[in-house]
Amino acid sequence: MTDTLDVPRVLVRTDGALGRLTLNRPEAINALDFGMVRLLAGALEAWRDDTDVQIVVIDGAGERGMCAGGDVRGLHAQIVAGHADEAAEFFRAEYALNAMIAEYPKPIVSIADGITMGGGVGLSGHASIRIVTERSKLAMPETRIGFTPDVGGTWLLGRAPGRFGEYFGLTGGTMSGADAVLLGFADHFVPSDRLDALREALAYRADPTGPAEIVLLFDETPEPSALPESRGWIDEAFSADTVAGILERLHAHDAPEAAAAAEVLEALAPTGLAVTLDAVREARELPGLRAALEGEYRRVMWFVTRHPDLVEGIRAQLIDKDRNPRWDPASIADLPADAGAGAREFTPEPGLF
């Protein structure tokens, strides 16, 4: 797929033994659309048995970020127009791409330089070698629009230490590169000014068993993450059984950061928070990424077809930009006891895999 100026939205090329996939919508921080998902999947499929391509690198064009996520304005238009089937088709293709990246028979190196959020984490977080930089800003911010993390985000959140998964999943908070390594969203920290040299080394010293060793030559120790200092109150509060329980514990804690987290949660969609809490905890017990993607697909399509908060959240944040969403229900206190059950048990047709 191309834009109006016929500039490819994904640059697909080879460089030595390296297959390179570069998201190429820098004006939109490389936000994913359906055509880009198809191009990425098609290139990976073509290179699967190509002996000339030994390693694949996925990155983004421009200085702002790898990928800011999916086209949520387009999703809003599809839902409002009654085209839930089109939304479902996109999600099935995107999640199949996430699974393909995770299961690919050749090493995939992702470079999450700059903003990498939502769908961008789905591309970067499941690669076999995951790189961040001092400019990296990772997040699963779906609750900010009344939604729930997807693209395998619940799988990653569920495997973060302690209750950081619940914290970042519910608040939609941003991770630095150092945070991402600590939480298991990335493997290596490479300064951004060394990325070109790293790509060249991968291309011309490529060995199907050795890209991790090449990356280690460029790996540096970042400034320590500040997250360990907050683990005490995060684990205490976000281990509560319900969103209301989490909020109560946050209000009872002395840490200023706990009060700030409570303020964030109180502004977000109660239903999205409940569904996300349920999803992260379910994913923590699942056997693999595909199972997590299936759980996410059920919840995502429940929002698309059964609940108004996703449309309302996109409207308030990105369409009308009045920042005054009318959530259903409006208050965390009004959530039913098992608020995540409807989304968890929803059965979309057709299924994901």
Short mmCIF file of C-alpha atoms in Angstrom, two decimals:
data_model
loop_
_atom_site.label_atom_id
_atom_site.label_comp_id
_atom_site.label_asym_id
_atom_site.label_seq_id
_atom_site.Cartn_x
_atom_site.Cartn_y
_atom_site.Cartn_z
CA MET A 1 0.00 0.00 0.00
CA THR A 2 1.24 3.49 -0.81
CA ASP A 3 0.26 6.94 0.28
CA THR A 4 -0.91 9.74 -1.98
CA LEU A 5 2.62 10.51 -3.13
CA ASP A 6 3.33 6.88 -4.03
CA VAL A 7 5.90 6.56 -1.25
CA PRO A 8 5.93 2.99 0.08
CA ARG A 9 4.70 2.83 3.67
CA VAL A 10 7.03 -0.09 4.33
CA LEU A 11 10.52 -0.14 2.84
CA VAL A 12 11.41 -3.73 1.98
CA ARG A 13 14.97 -4.43 0.89
CA THR A 14 18.00 -6.61 1.48
CA ASP A 15 21.45 -5.51 2.57
CA GLY A 16 24.04 -8.26 2.52
CA ALA A 17 22.53 -11.14 4.48
CA LEU A 18 20.08 -8.77 6.16
CA GLY A 19 16.41 -8.41 5.27
CA ARG A 20 15.30 -4.92 6.26
CA LEU A 21 11.74 -3.85 7.00
CA THR A 22 11.36 -0.15 7.77
CA LEU A 23 8.00 1.37 8.60
CA ASN A 24 7.86 4.49 6.46
CA ARG A 25 5.18 6.88 7.67
CA PRO A 26 7.38 9.22 9.74
CA GLU A 27 4.78 12.00 9.55
CA ALA A 28 2.45 9.70 11.56
CA ILE A 29 5.23 8.18 13.70
CA ASN A 30 4.88 5.12 11.45
CA ALA A 31 1.36 4.26 12.64
CA LEU A 32 0.23 0.91 11.25
CA ASP A 33 -2.55 0.49 8.72
CA PHE A 34 -3.86 -2.66 7.06
CA GLY A 35 -1.67 -2.27 4.00
CA MET A 36 1.46 -2.03 6.11
CA VAL A 37 0.53 -5.17 8.04
CA ARG A 38 0.11 -7.01 4.74
CA LEU A 39 3.43 -5.76 3.40
CA LEU A 40 5.28 -6.82 6.54
CA ALA A 41 3.69 -10.26 6.56
CA GLY A 42 4.30 -10.72 2.84
CA ALA A 43 7.99 -9.86 3.13
CA LEU A 44 8.49 -12.19 6.08
CA GLU A 45 6.75 -14.99 4.22
CA ALA A 46 8.92 -14.42 1.12
CA TRP A 47 12.12 -14.46 3.19
CA ARG A 48 11.19 -17.51 5.23
CA ASP A 49 12.91 -19.92 2.81
CA ASP A 50 15.25 -17.43 1.12
CA THR A 51 18.76 -18.61 1.96
CA ASP A 52 20.21 -15.21 1.07
CA VAL A 53 18.36 -13.61 3.99
CA GLN A 54 19.76 -14.82 7.29
CA ILE A 55 18.58 -12.09 9.69
CA VAL A 56 15.65 -9.66 9.57
CA VAL A 57 15.62 -6.17 11.09
CA ILE A 58 12.39 -4.27 11.78
CA ASP A 59 12.67 -0.55 12.48
CA GLY A 60 10.99 2.77 11.72
CA ALA A 61 11.83 5.79 9.59
CA GLY A 62 12.35 9.23 11.08
CA GLU A 63 13.57 10.52 14.41
CA ARG A 64 10.34 10.39 16.41
CA GLY A 65 9.79 6.69 16.84
CA MET A 66 9.51 3.16 15.52
CA CYS A 67 5.71 3.00 15.57
CA ALA A 68 3.07 4.96 17.48
CA GLY A 69 0.48 2.20 17.17
CA GLY A 70 -2.49 1.46 14.96
CA ASP A 71 -4.91 3.67 13.06
CA VAL A 72 -7.50 4.21 15.79
CA ARG A 73 -9.24 7.00 13.91
CA GLY A 74 -9.84 4.55 11.10
CA LEU A 75 -11.09 2.00 13.63
CA HIS A 76 -13.54 4.59 14.97
CA ALA A 77 -14.85 5.24 11.46
CA GLN A 78 -15.34 1.52 10.81
CA ILE A 79 -17.28 0.97 14.03
CA VAL A 80 -19.48 4.05 13.59
CA ALA A 81 -20.26 3.01 10.00
CA GLY A 82 -21.27 -0.46 11.14
CA HIS A 83 -18.28 -2.19 9.55
CA ALA A 84 -17.13 -4.30 12.48
CA ASP A 85 -16.19 -7.02 9.99
CA GLU A 86 -13.51 -4.75 8.52
CA ALA A 87 -12.10 -4.04 11.97
CA ALA A 88 -12.05 -7.77 12.71
CA GLU A 89 -10.19 -8.46 9.46
CA PHE A 90 -7.49 -5.97 10.41
CA PHE A 91 -7.09 -7.35 13.92
CA ARG A 92 -6.83 -10.94 12.63
CA ALA A 93 -4.12 -9.92 10.17
CA GLU A 94 -2.23 -7.88 12.77
CA TYR A 95 -2.30 -10.62 15.40
CA ALA A 96 -1.24 -13.22 12.84
CA LEU A 97 1.75 -10.96 12.09
CA ASN A 98 2.58 -10.73 15.80
CA ALA A 99 2.55 -14.53 16.02
CA MET A 100 4.63 -14.84 12.84
CA ILE A 101 7.31 -12.57 14.31
CA ALA A 102 7.42 -14.61 17.52
CA GLU A 103 7.63 -17.94 15.69
CA TYR A 104 9.83 -16.93 12.75
CA PRO A 105 12.54 -19.49 11.93
CA LYS A 106 15.22 -16.82 11.44
CA PRO A 107 16.40 -14.23 13.95
CA ILE A 108 14.37 -11.03 13.89
CA VAL A 109 15.99 -7.94 15.41
CA SER A 110 13.59 -5.16 16.38
CA ILE A 111 14.83 -1.63 17.01
CA ALA A 112 12.36 0.27 19.21
CA ASP A 113 14.05 3.66 18.94
CA GLY A 114 11.82 6.51 20.07
CA ILE A 115 8.06 6.19 20.49
CA THR A 116 6.98 2.54 20.30
CA MET A 117 3.47 2.03 21.54
CA GLY A 118 0.51 -0.29 21.08
CA GLY A 119 0.87 -1.92 17.68
CA GLY A 120 4.54 -0.92 17.69
CA VAL A 121 5.09 -3.09 20.76
CA GLY A 122 3.38 -5.89 18.85
CA LEU A 123 6.14 -5.64 16.23
CA SER A 124 9.07 -5.05 18.57
CA GLY A 125 8.19 -7.02 21.68
CA HIS A 126 7.90 -10.49 20.10
CA ALA A 127 11.12 -10.41 18.07
CA SER A 128 13.94 -12.76 19.04
CA ILE A 129 16.37 -9.87 19.66
CA ARG A 130 14.78 -6.66 20.96
CA ILE A 131 16.73 -3.40 21.07
CA VAL A 132 15.90 -0.12 22.80
CA THR A 133 17.81 3.16 23.03
CA GLU A 134 18.05 6.24 25.24
CA ARG A 135 15.22 7.72 23.14
CA SER A 136 12.84 4.79 23.58
CA LYS A 137 9.36 5.39 24.97
CA LEU A 138 7.35 2.18 25.16
CA ALA A 139 3.74 1.87 26.29
CA MET A 140 0.52 -0.05 25.98
CA PRO A 141 -1.73 3.04 26.27
CA GLU A 142 -5.04 1.49 25.23
CA THR A 143 -6.84 2.24 28.51
CA ARG A 144 -6.39 5.94 27.71
CA ILE A 145 -9.10 5.52 25.04
CA GLY A 146 -11.34 3.16 27.01
CA PHE A 147 -9.82 0.08 25.39
CA THR A 148 -7.58 -2.83 26.42
CA PRO A 149 -4.02 -3.89 25.47
CA ASP A 150 -3.70 -6.23 22.50
CA VAL A 151 -1.03 -7.32 19.95
CA GLY A 152 0.34 -9.69 22.58
CA GLY A 153 0.79 -6.86 25.05
CA THR A 154 -1.00 -8.79 27.78
CA TRP A 155 1.48 -11.65 27.29
CA LEU A 156 4.39 -9.28 27.90
CA LEU A 157 2.67 -7.46 30.76
CA GLY A 158 1.78 -10.73 32.44
CA ARG A 159 5.44 -11.73 32.51
CA ALA A 160 6.80 -8.50 33.93
CA PRO A 161 8.19 -8.76 37.48
CA GLY A 162 5.80 -8.40 40.39
CA ARG A 163 2.71 -6.36 39.58
CA PHE A 164 4.35 -4.05 37.07
CA GLY A 165 2.18 -5.67 34.39
CA GLU A 166 -1.00 -4.57 36.11
CA TYR A 167 0.48 -1.13 36.76
CA PHE A 168 1.56 -0.41 33.19
CA GLY A 169 -1.45 -2.16 31.66
CA LEU A 170 -3.99 -0.19 33.66
CA THR A 171 -2.30 3.23 33.74
CA GLY A 172 -0.98 3.05 30.17
CA GLY A 173 2.27 4.47 31.54
CA THR A 174 5.43 4.98 29.50
CA MET A 175 8.60 2.93 29.91
CA SER A 176 12.10 4.18 29.18
CA GLY A 177 14.57 1.92 27.41
CA ALA A 178 16.03 0.88 30.76
CA ASP A 179 12.52 0.19 32.09
CA ALA A 180 11.72 -1.94 29.04
CA VAL A 181 14.77 -4.14 29.58
CA LEU A 182 13.95 -4.52 33.27
CA LEU A 183 10.33 -5.47 32.53
CA GLY A 184 11.10 -7.95 29.75
CA PHE A 185 9.88 -5.83 26.83
CA ALA A 186 13.42 -5.58 25.43
CA ASP A 187 16.76 -7.39 25.64
CA HIS A 188 19.48 -4.89 24.76
CA PHE A 189 20.19 -1.18 25.17
CA VAL A 190 22.12 0.33 22.26
CA PRO A 191 22.80 4.08 21.99
CA SER A 192 20.92 5.56 19.03
CA ASP A 193 24.11 6.92 17.47
CA ARG A 194 25.40 3.34 17.12
CA LEU A 195 22.37 1.89 15.35
CA ASP A 196 23.69 2.43 11.82
CA ALA A 197 26.92 0.66 12.70
CA LEU A 198 24.92 -2.16 14.26
CA ARG A 199 22.83 -2.62 11.12
CA GLU A 200 25.97 -2.73 9.00
CA ALA A 201 27.55 -5.30 11.30
CA LEU A 202 24.44 -7.47 11.11
CA ALA A 203 24.37 -7.21 7.32
CA TYR A 204 27.99 -8.08 6.63
CA ARG A 205 28.90 -10.30 9.56
CA ALA A 206 25.61 -12.14 9.49
CA ASP A 207 25.53 -15.64 10.92
CA PRO A 208 22.19 -17.36 11.51
CA THR A 209 23.36 -18.46 14.95
CA GLY A 210 25.25 -15.31 15.88
CA PRO A 211 23.24 -12.06 15.68
CA ALA A 212 22.86 -11.88 19.45
CA GLU A 213 26.63 -11.96 19.81
CA ILE A 214 26.93 -9.13 17.28
CA VAL A 215 24.37 -7.05 19.16
CA LEU A 216 26.31 -7.60 22.38
CA LEU A 217 29.24 -5.73 20.82
CA PHE A 218 27.04 -2.63 20.75
CA ASP A 219 25.10 -3.23 23.97
CA GLU A 220 25.70 -0.71 26.74
CA THR A 221 24.43 -0.44 30.30
CA PRO A 222 21.82 2.33 30.54
CA GLU A 223 21.24 4.61 33.48
CA PRO A 224 19.44 2.41 36.02
CA SER A 225 15.67 2.27 35.88
CA ALA A 226 13.93 3.99 38.78
CA LEU A 227 11.17 1.37 38.80
CA PRO A 228 12.68 -0.83 41.55
CA GLU A 229 12.23 2.08 43.97
CA SER A 230 8.48 1.98 43.29
CA ARG A 231 7.99 -1.77 43.35
CA GLY A 232 6.87 -1.85 46.98
CA TRP A 233 3.77 0.30 46.59
CA ILE A 234 3.05 -0.99 43.08
CA ASP A 235 3.08 -4.63 44.20
CA GLU A 236 1.01 -3.83 47.27
CA ALA A 237 -1.66 -1.85 45.45
CA PHE A 238 -1.88 -3.68 42.15
CA SER A 239 -2.18 -7.12 43.73
CA ALA A 240 -5.73 -6.27 44.87
CA ASP A 241 -8.46 -8.42 43.37
CA THR A 242 -10.41 -5.63 41.67
CA VAL A 243 -9.90 -2.19 40.18
CA ALA A 244 -11.79 -0.72 43.13
CA GLY A 245 -9.48 -2.56 45.49
CA ILE A 246 -6.41 -1.26 43.67
CA LEU A 247 -7.74 2.28 43.88
CA GLU A 248 -8.45 1.92 47.60
CA ARG A 249 -4.90 0.72 48.27
CA LEU A 250 -3.41 3.53 46.19
CA HIS A 251 -5.33 6.12 48.20
CA ALA A 252 -4.14 4.52 51.44
CA HIS A 253 -0.46 4.66 50.46
CA ASP A 254 1.85 7.52 51.41
CA ALA A 255 3.92 7.57 48.20
CA PRO A 256 3.15 10.62 46.01
CA GLU A 257 3.48 8.35 42.98
CA ALA A 258 0.66 6.18 44.34
CA ALA A 259 -1.61 9.21 44.55
CA ALA A 260 -0.68 10.13 40.99
CA ALA A 261 -1.50 6.61 39.79
CA ALA A 262 -4.88 6.80 41.54
CA GLU A 263 -5.62 10.07 39.80
CA VAL A 264 -4.81 8.49 36.44
CA LEU A 265 -7.08 5.50 37.05
CA GLU A 266 -9.97 7.68 38.19
CA ALA A 267 -9.90 9.51 34.84
CA LEU A 268 -9.96 6.34 32.72
CA ALA A 269 -12.83 4.13 31.59
CA PRO A 270 -13.79 1.80 34.44
CA THR A 271 -14.78 -1.00 32.07
CA GLY A 272 -11.50 -0.81 30.15
CA LEU A 273 -9.60 -1.02 33.43
CA ALA A 274 -11.57 -4.06 34.60
CA VAL A 275 -11.17 -5.86 31.28
CA THR A 276 -7.44 -5.08 31.22
CA LEU A 277 -6.89 -6.31 34.78
CA ASP A 278 -8.66 -9.55 33.89
CA ALA A 279 -6.70 -9.91 30.63
CA VAL A 280 -3.25 -9.41 32.16
CA ARG A 281 -3.96 -11.90 34.92
CA GLU A 282 -5.35 -14.45 32.48
CA ALA A 283 -2.32 -14.05 30.19
CA ARG A 284 0.03 -14.64 33.13
CA GLU A 285 -1.29 -18.21 33.36
CA LEU A 286 -1.46 -18.99 29.63
CA PRO A 287 0.95 -21.36 27.84
CA GLY A 288 2.01 -19.08 25.00
CA LEU A 289 1.58 -15.97 22.90
CA ARG A 290 -1.08 -17.42 20.61
CA ALA A 291 -3.35 -18.16 23.55
CA ALA A 292 -2.86 -14.59 24.79
CA LEU A 293 -3.67 -13.20 21.34
CA GLU A 294 -6.86 -15.25 21.27
CA GLY A 295 -7.88 -13.82 24.64
CA GLU A 296 -7.12 -10.31 23.41
CA TYR A 297 -9.13 -10.85 20.24
CA ARG A 298 -12.19 -11.87 22.24
CA ARG A 299 -11.94 -8.75 24.36
CA VAL A 300 -11.15 -6.41 21.47
CA MET A 301 -14.13 -7.59 19.43
CA TRP A 302 -16.35 -7.29 22.50
CA PHE A 303 -15.44 -3.62 22.64
CA VAL A 304 -15.90 -3.23 18.89
CA THR A 305 -19.34 -4.85 18.81
CA ARG A 306 -20.81 -4.75 22.32
CA HIS A 307 -19.58 -1.80 24.40
CA PRO A 308 -19.62 1.96 23.70
CA ASP A 309 -16.48 3.03 25.56
CA LEU A 310 -13.99 2.41 22.74
CA VAL A 311 -15.87 4.66 20.30
CA GLU A 312 -16.40 7.23 23.05
CA GLY A 313 -12.75 7.18 24.09
CA ILE A 314 -11.47 7.69 20.55
CA ARG A 315 -14.01 10.47 20.03
CA ALA A 316 -13.02 12.33 23.18
CA GLN A 317 -9.26 11.94 22.78
CA LEU A 318 -8.68 12.02 19.02
CA ILE A 319 -11.77 13.12 17.07
CA ASP A 320 -13.51 15.94 18.94
CA LYS A 321 -10.59 16.27 21.37
CA ASP A 322 -12.81 17.61 24.13
CA ARG A 323 -11.05 15.30 26.64
CA ASN A 324 -14.44 14.77 28.28
CA PRO A 325 -15.43 11.14 27.67
CA ARG A 326 -18.72 9.82 28.99
CA TRP A 327 -17.82 6.35 30.20
CA ASP A 328 -20.27 3.51 30.86
CA PRO A 329 -20.28 3.14 33.81
CA ALA A 330 -18.86 6.51 34.77
CA SER A 331 -17.30 5.44 38.07
CA ILE A 332 -15.09 2.59 39.22
CA ALA A 333 -17.42 2.24 42.20
CA ASP A 334 -20.24 1.34 39.79
CA LEU A 335 -18.41 -1.60 38.20
CA PRO A 336 -20.15 -4.97 38.66
CA ALA A 337 -18.34 -7.62 40.68
CA ASP A 338 -16.97 -9.48 37.64
CA ALA A 339 -16.77 -6.62 35.17
CA GLY A 340 -14.28 -8.43 32.94
CA ALA A 341 -16.39 -11.54 32.42
CA GLY A 342 -18.42 -10.39 29.43
CA ALA A 343 -15.35 -9.55 27.38
CA ARG A 344 -13.48 -12.67 28.52
CA GLU A 345 -16.31 -14.98 27.53
CA PHE A 346 -17.22 -13.28 24.25
CA THR A 347 -16.91 -15.52 21.17
CA PRO A 348 -16.30 -13.57 17.95
CA GLU A 349 -17.00 -15.15 14.58
CA PRO A 350 -14.83 -16.03 12.83
CA GLY A 351 -12.21 -16.88 15.41
CA LEU A 352 -8.64 -15.65 15.34
CA PHE A 353 -6.60 -18.69 14.32
#
